[in-house]
PDB file of C-alpha atoms in Angstrom:
ATOM      1  CA  MET A  15    -132.295 -52.477  69.992  1.00 46.00           C
ATOM      2  CA  LEU A  16    -132.280 -50.965  66.533  1.00 51.00           C
ATOM      3  CA  ASN A  17    -133.952 -53.942  64.891  1.00 63.00           C
ATOM      4  CA  PRO A  18    -136.028 -55.904  67.391  1.00 68.00           C
ATOM      5  CA  GLY A  19    -138.326 -58.635  66.136  1.00 77.00           C
ATOM      6  CA  THR A  20    -142.042 -58.050  65.754  1.00 78.00           C
ATOM      7  CA  GLU A  21    -142.648 -60.156  68.866  1.00 85.00           C
ATOM      8  CA  LYS A  22    -140.806 -57.578  70.970  1.00 90.00           C
ATOM      9  CA  VAL A  23    -142.107 -54.306  69.508  1.00 93.00           C
ATOM     10  CA  THR A  24    -145.401 -53.167  71.022  1.00 95.00           C
ATOM     11  CA  LEU A  25    -147.957 -50.653  69.870  1.00 96.00           C
ATOM     12  CA  GLY A  26    -147.002 -48.759  73.028  1.00 96.00           C
ATOM     13  CA  ASP A  27    -143.451 -48.452  71.710  1.00 95.00           C
ATOM     14  CA  LEU A  28    -144.769 -47.048  68.440  1.00 95.00           C
ATOM     15  CA  TYR A  29    -147.166 -44.688  70.218  1.00 95.00           C
ATOM     16  CA  ARG A  30    -144.354 -43.283  72.358  1.00 94.00           C
ATOM     17  CA  LEU A  31    -142.144 -42.913  69.297  1.00 94.00           C
ATOM     18  CA  LEU A  32    -144.673 -41.419  66.903  1.00 94.00           C
ATOM     19  CA  ALA A  33    -147.666 -40.011  68.745  1.00 92.00           C
ATOM     20  CA  ARG A  34    -146.949 -39.294  72.433  1.00 90.00           C
ATOM     21  CA  GLY A  35    -148.788 -36.177  73.464  1.00 86.00           C
ATOM     22  CA  SER A  36    -151.390 -36.444  70.728  1.00 87.00           C
ATOM     23  CA  LEU A  37    -154.160 -37.398  73.147  1.00 83.00           C
ATOM     24  CA  LYS A  38    -154.254 -33.852  74.530  1.00 83.00           C
ATOM     25  CA  PRO A  39    -156.272 -31.570  72.259  1.00 80.00           C
ATOM     26  CA  SER A  40    -154.708 -28.351  71.051  1.00 75.00           C
ATOM     27  CA  TRP A  41    -157.735 -26.289  72.128  1.00 71.00           C
ATOM     28  CA  CYS A  42    -157.029 -26.385  75.872  1.00 68.00           C
ATOM     29  CA  SER A  43    -157.120 -22.849  77.159  1.00 74.00           C
ATOM     30  CA  GLY A  44    -156.420 -20.997  80.335  1.00 76.00           C
ATOM     31  CA  GLY A  45    -153.280 -19.766  81.981  1.00 77.00           C
ATOM     32  CA  GLU A  46    -151.871 -19.098  85.435  1.00 79.00           C
ATOM     33  CA  GLU A  47    -151.873 -15.350  84.816  1.00 84.00           C
ATOM     34  CA  LEU A  48    -155.663 -15.125  84.384  1.00 83.00           C
ATOM     35  CA  PRO A  49    -157.733 -13.719  87.291  1.00 87.00           C
ATOM     36  CA  CYS A  50    -160.478 -16.377  87.067  1.00 89.00           C
ATOM     37  CA  GLU A  51    -159.947 -19.357  89.410  1.00 90.00           C
ATOM     38  CA  VAL A  52    -161.096 -21.824  86.752  1.00 87.00           C
ATOM     39  CA  ALA A  53    -159.118 -20.242  83.902  1.00 82.00           C
ATOM     40  CA  SER A  54    -155.959 -19.933  85.978  1.00 86.00           C
ATOM     41  CA  ASN A  55    -156.015 -23.617  87.019  1.00 86.00           C
ATOM     42  CA  ILE A  56    -157.680 -25.489  84.165  1.00 85.00           C
ATOM     43  CA  GLU A  57    -154.579 -25.883  81.994  1.00 84.00           C
ATOM     44  CA  GLY A  58    -152.592 -27.656  84.721  1.00 85.00           C
ATOM     45  CA  ILE A  59    -155.545 -29.788  85.785  1.00 89.00           C
ATOM     46  CA  MET A  60    -156.316 -30.861  82.225  1.00 88.00           C
ATOM     47  CA  ASP A  61    -152.611 -31.641  81.658  1.00 88.00           C
ATOM     48  CA  GLN A  62    -152.801 -34.040  84.617  1.00 92.00           C
ATOM     49  CA  ILE A  63    -155.997 -35.626  83.307  1.00 92.00           C
ATOM     50  CA  TYR A  64    -154.666 -36.122  79.778  1.00 92.00           C
ATOM     51  CA  SER A  65    -151.337 -37.397  81.120  1.00 93.00           C
ATOM     52  CA  GLY A  66    -153.198 -40.027  83.138  1.00 95.00           C
ATOM     53  CA  GLY A  67    -155.248 -41.017  80.107  1.00 95.00           C
ATOM     54  CA  GLU A  68    -152.151 -41.237  77.972  1.00 95.00           C
ATOM     55  CA  ALA A  69    -150.389 -43.413  80.567  1.00 96.00           C
ATOM     56  CA  ALA A  70    -153.407 -45.769  80.616  1.00 97.00           C
ATOM     57  CA  LEU A  71    -153.424 -45.906  76.814  1.00 96.00           C
ATOM     58  CA  GLU A  72    -149.687 -46.674  76.738  1.00 97.00           C
ATOM     59  CA  ARG A  73    -150.126 -49.505  79.285  1.00 97.00           C
ATOM     60  CA  TYR A  74    -152.895 -50.984  77.139  1.00 98.00           C
ATOM     61  CA  LEU A  75    -150.863 -50.676  73.926  1.00 97.00           C
ATOM     62  CA  ASP A  76    -147.809 -52.181  75.665  1.00 97.00           C
ATOM     63  CA  GLY A  77    -149.754 -55.448  75.810  1.00 97.00           C
ATOM     64  CA  ILE A  78    -150.101 -55.666  72.016  1.00 97.00           C
ATOM     65  CA  THR A  79    -147.081 -56.649  69.923  1.00 95.00           C
ATOM     66  CA  LEU A  80    -146.667 -56.255  66.187  1.00 94.00           C
ATOM     67  CA  THR A  81    -146.834 -60.045  66.014  1.00 92.00           C
ATOM     68  CA  ASP A  82    -150.291 -59.855  67.638  1.00 94.00           C
ATOM     69  CA  VAL A  83    -151.424 -57.340  65.013  1.00 93.00           C
ATOM     70  CA  ILE A  84    -150.074 -59.495  62.171  1.00 92.00           C
ATOM     71  CA  LYS A  85    -151.946 -62.529  63.554  1.00 92.00           C
ATOM     72  CA  GLN A  86    -155.186 -60.534  63.765  1.00 93.00           C
ATOM     73  CA  ILE A  87    -154.768 -59.362  60.161  1.00 92.00           C
ATOM     74  CA  GLU A  88    -154.130 -62.923  58.998  1.00 91.00           C
ATOM     75  CA  GLU A  89    -157.146 -64.213  60.959  1.00 91.00           C
ATOM     76  CA  ALA A  90    -159.369 -61.491  59.519  1.00 91.00           C
ATOM     77  CA  GLY A  91    -158.166 -62.339  56.017  1.00 83.00           C
ATOM     78  CA  SER A  92    -158.804 -66.039  56.580  1.00 81.00           C
ATOM     79  CA  ALA A  93    -162.308 -65.349  57.884  1.00 79.00           C
ATOM     80  CA  ALA A  94    -163.091 -63.137  54.901  1.00 75.00           C
ATOM     81  CA  ASN A  95    -161.660 -65.615  52.385  1.00 75.00           C
ATOM     82  CA  PRO A  96    -162.307 -69.163  53.623  1.00 70.00           C
ATOM     83  CA  THR A  97    -160.777 -71.883  51.510  1.00 63.00           C
TER      84      THR A  97
END
């Protein structure tokens, strides 16, 4: 599958290839070694939350093919430039 058609490639495929993991911000703090209950657990909890959000985003993007995007671009262009 090195050269699938645009009707087979989804935005989910591209997200997994180019951006997986980008939903989680880099500022998440905490660590298991910290004495505070919140600080020692927050990193793992937030990882679970962001992983769930990323999975939901991937499912949504899996429903949109490159062909769908091309059609939307063409429709937007036609609406902006009626003949």
